[in-house]
Amino acid sequence: MRRFGSFIYPRLVIIIPYAWLLLFFLAPFFIVFRISMSTTAIAMPPYTPVFSLAQGFAGNFAKLKELSFDNYLWLWGDPLYINAYISSVVIAGISTLLTLLIAYPIAYGMAQAPRSIRPTLLMLVILPFWTSFLIRVYAWIAILKPEGLLNQLLLYLGVIHEPLIILNTNIAVYIGIVYSYLPFMVLPLYSSLEKMDGTLIEAAQDLGCPPITAFWRVTFPLSVPGVIAGCMLVFIPAVGEFVIPDLLGGSQTLMIGRTLWNEFNSNRDWPVSSAVATILLLILVVPIVFFQNAQAKADEQGR
C-alpha cells in the first residue's frame, strides 16, 4: 500500500494541474475554434458546425478536407478588426505602464513600512475587491462626467474655468483600467520587494553608491520578477476588456472586446466572433510561451 501511495501521489501533483488546463482551457478553446471554422446559419445556435459527435470519428475525419479558414481570411482583410487589435494592444500597453509607475512606489512604501502595519496596508490594497467591479466602474462615471465630482472640485478651487471633457474619451478608459487593475500590479511587486535583503542596500551605500543609483542597481533588478508578473496580470485582461471601454469610453474608443461583443450579440455572427476570440487568445498566449522559454534558458545559463 505504501508503495502504491509513493507511486501515485507524486504523479497526482502533476496530473491534476494538467487535467485542470485540459478541462477549463483546452476544451473551451477547441469548442471556440470549432465554431470559428463553421458557417453562419439562421438557426439556434446561429452556425452550421463542421464537427459533430453524432457523425462519429470516421465522419469527422472525412470532413477535415472541408475545413475552411474563410472567417480568418475575412478578418485579415477587414481593417476594422486589425485596427481593433492594434488599438487594444496599445491601450493595454499604455495602461500597464501607467499602472506600473503608480504601483511601484506604493509597493515599495508598503515593503519599507514597519512590519506591524504591513497587513493593514495590504488589506487596504485588497479592499476595492470587496465591491462589485461594475459598481466601481459606474462610480467613475459620476466622478468624470462634466457635472461630476472632479470637475466640481476643480471649478471650486479655480484650477479650471469650464468643465473638462474626460468621460467618453480614451483618458477615461486609461483611468478606469489603471484603477481597476492596480491591485494586480501592487501585490506581485510587494511580494518581490518584501523578500529583498535590506543589507544589500546598506552594503551598496557603504561602498559609496548614492540612493538613486543603489535603487537602479540593486532594488529594481531584484524586483524584476514582480514587475513581469504584475505587467502580465494587468496587460492580459486589459487587452480583452469590455466593460470599461463600453461605460467610460466613447464611440471612438476601439477595442477588440467591444467588437467581439457586437459580433456575438448584435450581428449574431458566431463563427466570425469565434475567429476573433481565437486570434486574440493566440496574440496573448504565444508571446508568453516564448518569454517563458527564454527565461528558462536564461536561468539555466545563469546556473
Coordinates of C-alpha atoms in Angstrom, one line a residue:
M1 CA 0.0 0.0 0.0
R2 CA 2.9 2.3 0.8
R3 CA 4.5 1.6 -2.5
F4 CA 1.2 2.3 -4.3
G5 CA 0.9 5.6 -2.4
S6 CA 4.5 6.6 -3.1
F7 CA 3.9 5.8 -6.8
I8 CA 0.5 7.6 -7.3
Y9 CA 0.7 10.7 -5.0
P10 CA 3.7 12.4 -6.7
R11 CA 2.1 11.8 -10.1
L12 CA -1.2 13.3 -8.9
V13 CA 0.6 16.6 -8.2
I14 CA 1.4 16.7 -12.0
I15 CA -1.8 15.1 -13.3
I16 CA -4.3 17.5 -11.5
P17 CA -2.9 20.8 -13.0
Y18 CA -2.8 19.3 -16.5
A19 CA -6.3 17.9 -16.1
W20 CA -7.5 21.4 -14.9
L21 CA -5.9 23.0 -18.0
L22 CA -7.4 20.4 -20.3
L23 CA -10.9 20.8 -18.9
F24 CA -11.0 24.6 -18.5
F25 CA -8.6 25.8 -21.1
L26 CA -8.0 23.4 -24.0
A27 CA -11.6 22.1 -24.2
P28 CA -13.2 25.6 -24.3
F29 CA -10.6 26.7 -26.8
F30 CA -11.3 23.8 -29.2
I31 CA -15.0 24.5 -28.9
V32 CA -14.5 28.1 -29.9
F33 CA -12.1 27.0 -32.7
R34 CA -14.7 24.6 -34.0
I35 CA -17.3 27.4 -34.2
S36 CA -14.8 29.6 -36.0
M37 CA -14.5 27.0 -38.7
S38 CA -18.2 26.9 -39.2
T39 CA -20.5 28.9 -41.4
T40 CA -23.3 31.3 -40.3
A41 CA -26.8 29.9 -40.4
I42 CA -30.3 31.2 -39.4
A43 CA -30.8 28.8 -36.6
M44 CA -30.2 28.3 -32.9
P45 CA -27.2 28.3 -32.4
P46 CA -26.6 30.5 -35.4
Y47 CA -24.0 28.4 -37.2
T48 CA -23.6 25.1 -39.0
P49 CA -21.0 23.0 -37.1
V50 CA -18.1 21.4 -39.0
F51 CA -17.6 18.7 -36.5
S52 CA -20.3 16.9 -34.6
L53 CA -20.3 14.0 -32.1
A54 CA -23.2 12.4 -33.9
Q55 CA -21.1 12.0 -37.0
G56 CA -18.6 9.8 -35.2
F57 CA -14.8 9.6 -35.7
A58 CA -14.9 8.5 -39.3
G59 CA -17.4 11.2 -40.3
N60 CA -15.5 13.9 -38.6
F61 CA -12.2 12.7 -40.1
A62 CA -13.7 12.8 -43.6
K63 CA -14.8 16.4 -43.0
L64 CA -11.2 17.5 -42.5
K65 CA -11.0 18.2 -46.2
E66 CA -13.9 20.6 -45.9
L67 CA -12.2 22.8 -43.3
S68 CA -12.2 26.5 -44.3
F69 CA -10.3 29.4 -43.0
D70 CA -12.6 31.9 -44.7
N71 CA -13.5 33.6 -41.4
Y72 CA -9.9 34.2 -40.6
L73 CA -9.1 35.5 -44.1
W74 CA -12.1 37.8 -43.9
L75 CA -10.8 39.2 -40.6
W76 CA -7.4 39.8 -42.2
G77 CA -8.9 41.8 -45.0
D78 CA -11.2 43.9 -42.8
P79 CA -9.4 47.0 -41.4
L80 CA -11.9 47.3 -38.5
Y81 CA -10.7 44.2 -36.8
I82 CA -7.0 44.9 -37.5
N83 CA -7.4 48.4 -36.0
A84 CA -9.3 46.9 -33.1
Y85 CA -6.4 44.5 -32.3
I86 CA -3.8 47.2 -32.6
S87 CA -5.8 49.7 -30.6
S88 CA -6.4 47.2 -27.8
V89 CA -2.7 46.3 -27.6
V90 CA -1.7 50.0 -27.5
I91 CA -4.3 50.9 -24.9
A92 CA -3.5 47.9 -22.7
G93 CA 0.3 48.6 -23.1
I94 CA -0.1 52.3 -22.0
S95 CA -2.4 51.3 -19.2
T96 CA 0.1 48.7 -18.0
L97 CA 2.9 51.2 -18.0
L98 CA 0.9 53.8 -16.1
T99 CA -0.2 51.1 -13.6
L100 CA 3.4 50.1 -13.0
L101 CA 4.5 53.8 -12.5
I102 CA 1.8 54.2 -9.8
A103 CA 2.0 50.8 -8.2
Y104 CA 5.8 50.6 -7.7
P105 CA 6.0 53.5 -5.2
I106 CA 3.0 52.1 -3.4
A107 CA 4.5 48.6 -3.2
Y108 CA 7.9 50.0 -2.2
G109 CA 6.4 52.1 0.6
M110 CA 4.5 49.0 1.8
A111 CA 7.7 46.9 1.8
Q112 CA 9.6 49.6 3.7
A113 CA 6.8 50.2 6.3
P114 CA 7.0 48.7 9.8
R115 CA 6.0 45.0 9.9
S116 CA 3.2 45.8 12.3
I117 CA 1.3 47.9 9.8
R118 CA 2.0 45.9 6.6
P119 CA -1.1 43.6 7.0
T120 CA -3.2 46.8 7.3
L121 CA -1.7 48.3 4.2
L122 CA -2.2 45.0 2.3
M123 CA -5.8 44.9 3.3
L124 CA -6.3 48.5 2.1
V125 CA -5.0 47.5 -1.3
I126 CA -7.3 44.5 -1.5
L127 CA -10.3 46.4 -0.1
P128 CA -11.7 47.5 -3.5
F129 CA -12.2 43.8 -4.4
W130 CA -14.9 43.7 -1.8
T131 CA -17.1 45.9 -4.0
S132 CA -18.5 44.8 -7.3
F133 CA -16.3 45.6 -10.3
L134 CA -19.3 47.0 -12.2
I135 CA -20.3 49.3 -9.4
R136 CA -16.7 50.7 -9.2
V137 CA -16.7 51.4 -12.9
Y138 CA -20.1 53.1 -12.7
A139 CA -18.7 55.3 -9.8
W140 CA -16.1 56.7 -12.2
I141 CA -19.0 57.9 -14.4
A142 CA -20.2 60.1 -11.6
I143 CA -16.7 61.3 -10.9
L144 CA -15.6 62.1 -14.5
K145 CA -18.8 63.4 -16.2
P146 CA -18.9 67.2 -16.9
E147 CA -21.0 67.9 -13.8
G148 CA -19.2 65.3 -11.8
L149 CA -17.2 65.4 -8.6
L150 CA -13.8 66.0 -10.3
N151 CA -15.0 69.0 -12.4
Q152 CA -16.9 70.5 -9.5
L153 CA -13.8 70.3 -7.3
L154 CA -11.5 71.8 -9.9
L155 CA -14.0 74.6 -10.6
Y156 CA -14.3 75.3 -6.9
L157 CA -10.5 75.5 -6.5
G158 CA -10.3 77.8 -9.5
V159 CA -8.0 75.4 -11.4
I160 CA -10.3 75.4 -14.4
H161 CA -13.0 77.8 -15.6
E162 CA -15.1 75.3 -17.5
P163 CA -15.8 71.6 -17.1
L164 CA -13.2 69.2 -18.6
I165 CA -14.5 66.6 -21.1
I166 CA -13.0 63.4 -19.7
L167 CA -15.8 60.9 -19.9
N168 CA -16.3 59.1 -23.2
T169 CA -12.6 59.5 -24.1
N170 CA -9.5 57.3 -24.1
I171 CA -8.3 59.2 -21.0
A172 CA -11.3 57.9 -19.1
V173 CA -10.5 54.3 -20.3
Y174 CA -6.9 54.7 -19.0
I175 CA -8.2 55.9 -15.7
G176 CA -10.7 53.0 -15.4
I177 CA -8.1 50.3 -16.3
V178 CA -5.4 51.7 -14.0
Y179 CA -7.8 52.0 -11.1
S180 CA -9.4 48.6 -11.6
Y181 CA -6.2 46.6 -12.1
L182 CA -3.9 48.5 -9.7
P183 CA -4.0 45.8 -7.0
F184 CA -2.9 43.2 -9.6
M185 CA 0.3 45.2 -10.0
V186 CA 0.9 46.1 -6.4
L187 CA 0.6 42.6 -4.9
P188 CA 3.4 40.9 -7.1
L189 CA 5.6 43.9 -6.6
Y190 CA 5.1 43.9 -2.9
S191 CA 5.8 40.2 -2.7
S192 CA 9.2 40.7 -4.5
L193 CA 10.2 43.8 -2.6
E194 CA 9.3 42.4 0.8
K195 CA 11.6 39.4 0.3
M196 CA 14.6 41.6 -0.6
D197 CA 17.5 41.6 1.8
G198 CA 17.9 45.2 3.2
T199 CA 21.6 44.6 3.9
L200 CA 22.3 44.7 0.2
I201 CA 21.2 48.4 0.1
E202 CA 23.3 49.1 3.2
A203 CA 26.3 47.4 1.6
A204 CA 25.9 49.5 -1.6
Q205 CA 25.7 52.7 0.3
D206 CA 28.8 51.8 2.4
L207 CA 30.6 51.4 -0.9
G208 CA 29.7 55.0 -1.9
C209 CA 26.6 54.2 -4.0
P210 CA 24.1 57.1 -3.9
P211 CA 20.5 56.1 -3.0
I212 CA 19.1 56.5 -6.6
T213 CA 22.0 54.5 -8.1
A214 CA 21.5 51.8 -5.4
F215 CA 17.8 51.6 -6.3
W216 CA 18.5 51.1 -10.0
R217 CA 21.5 48.7 -9.4
V218 CA 20.1 46.6 -6.5
T219 CA 16.4 47.2 -5.7
F220 CA 14.9 47.3 -9.2
P221 CA 16.8 44.3 -10.7
L222 CA 15.7 42.2 -7.7
S223 CA 12.1 43.2 -8.2
V224 CA 12.0 42.4 -11.9
P225 CA 10.1 39.1 -11.4
G226 CA 7.4 41.1 -9.6
V227 CA 7.4 43.6 -12.4
I228 CA 7.0 41.0 -15.0
A229 CA 4.2 39.1 -13.1
G230 CA 2.3 42.4 -12.4
C231 CA 2.6 43.5 -16.1
M232 CA 1.2 40.2 -17.3
L233 CA -1.6 40.3 -14.8
V234 CA -2.6 43.8 -16.0
F235 CA -1.9 43.6 -19.7
I236 CA -3.6 40.3 -20.5
P237 CA -7.1 41.1 -19.2
A238 CA -6.8 44.7 -20.3
V239 CA -6.4 43.7 -23.9
G240 CA -9.8 42.0 -23.9
E241 CA -11.5 44.4 -21.6
F242 CA -15.1 45.2 -22.5
V243 CA -16.9 46.8 -19.5
I244 CA -14.5 49.8 -19.0
P245 CA -14.4 50.8 -22.7
D246 CA -18.1 50.4 -23.0
L247 CA -19.0 52.5 -20.0
L248 CA -16.2 55.1 -19.9
G249 CA -15.0 55.2 -23.5
G250 CA -16.6 56.9 -26.4
S251 CA -17.6 55.9 -29.9
Q252 CA -14.0 56.5 -31.0
T253 CA -12.6 54.0 -28.4
L254 CA -12.0 50.9 -30.5
M255 CA -11.1 47.8 -28.5
I256 CA -11.5 44.2 -29.5
G257 CA -13.7 43.4 -26.5
R258 CA -16.4 45.7 -27.7
T259 CA -16.0 44.4 -31.3
L260 CA -16.4 40.9 -30.1
W261 CA -19.5 41.7 -28.1
N262 CA -21.1 43.4 -31.1
E263 CA -20.4 40.4 -33.4
F264 CA -21.8 37.9 -30.9
N265 CA -24.9 39.8 -29.8
S266 CA -25.8 42.4 -32.4
N267 CA -24.7 40.8 -35.7
R268 CA -25.2 37.2 -34.4
D269 CA -22.1 36.1 -36.3
W270 CA -20.7 33.5 -34.0
P271 CA -18.2 32.0 -36.5
V272 CA -16.5 35.4 -37.1
S273 CA -16.7 36.2 -33.4
S274 CA -15.0 32.9 -32.5
A275 CA -12.3 33.6 -35.1
V276 CA -11.8 37.0 -33.4
A277 CA -11.5 35.3 -30.0
T278 CA -9.1 32.6 -31.3
I279 CA -6.8 35.2 -32.7
L280 CA -6.9 37.3 -29.5
L281 CA -6.0 34.2 -27.5
L282 CA -3.0 33.4 -29.7
I283 CA -1.9 37.1 -29.5
L284 CA -1.8 36.8 -25.7
V285 CA -0.6 33.2 -25.3
V286 CA 2.2 32.9 -27.9
P287 CA 4.4 35.8 -26.6
I288 CA 4.0 34.5 -23.1
V289 CA 5.2 31.0 -24.1
F290 CA 8.2 32.4 -25.9
F291 CA 9.0 34.6 -23.0
Q292 CA 8.8 31.7 -20.5
N293 CA 11.1 29.6 -22.7
A294 CA 13.6 32.5 -22.9
Q295 CA 13.5 32.9 -19.2
A296 CA 14.0 29.2 -18.6
K297 CA 17.1 29.2 -20.9
A298 CA 18.4 32.3 -19.2
D299 CA 18.0 30.6 -15.7
E300 CA 19.8 27.5 -17.0
Q301 CA 22.7 29.6 -18.3
G302 CA 22.9 31.5 -15.0
R303 CA 23.3 28.3 -13.1

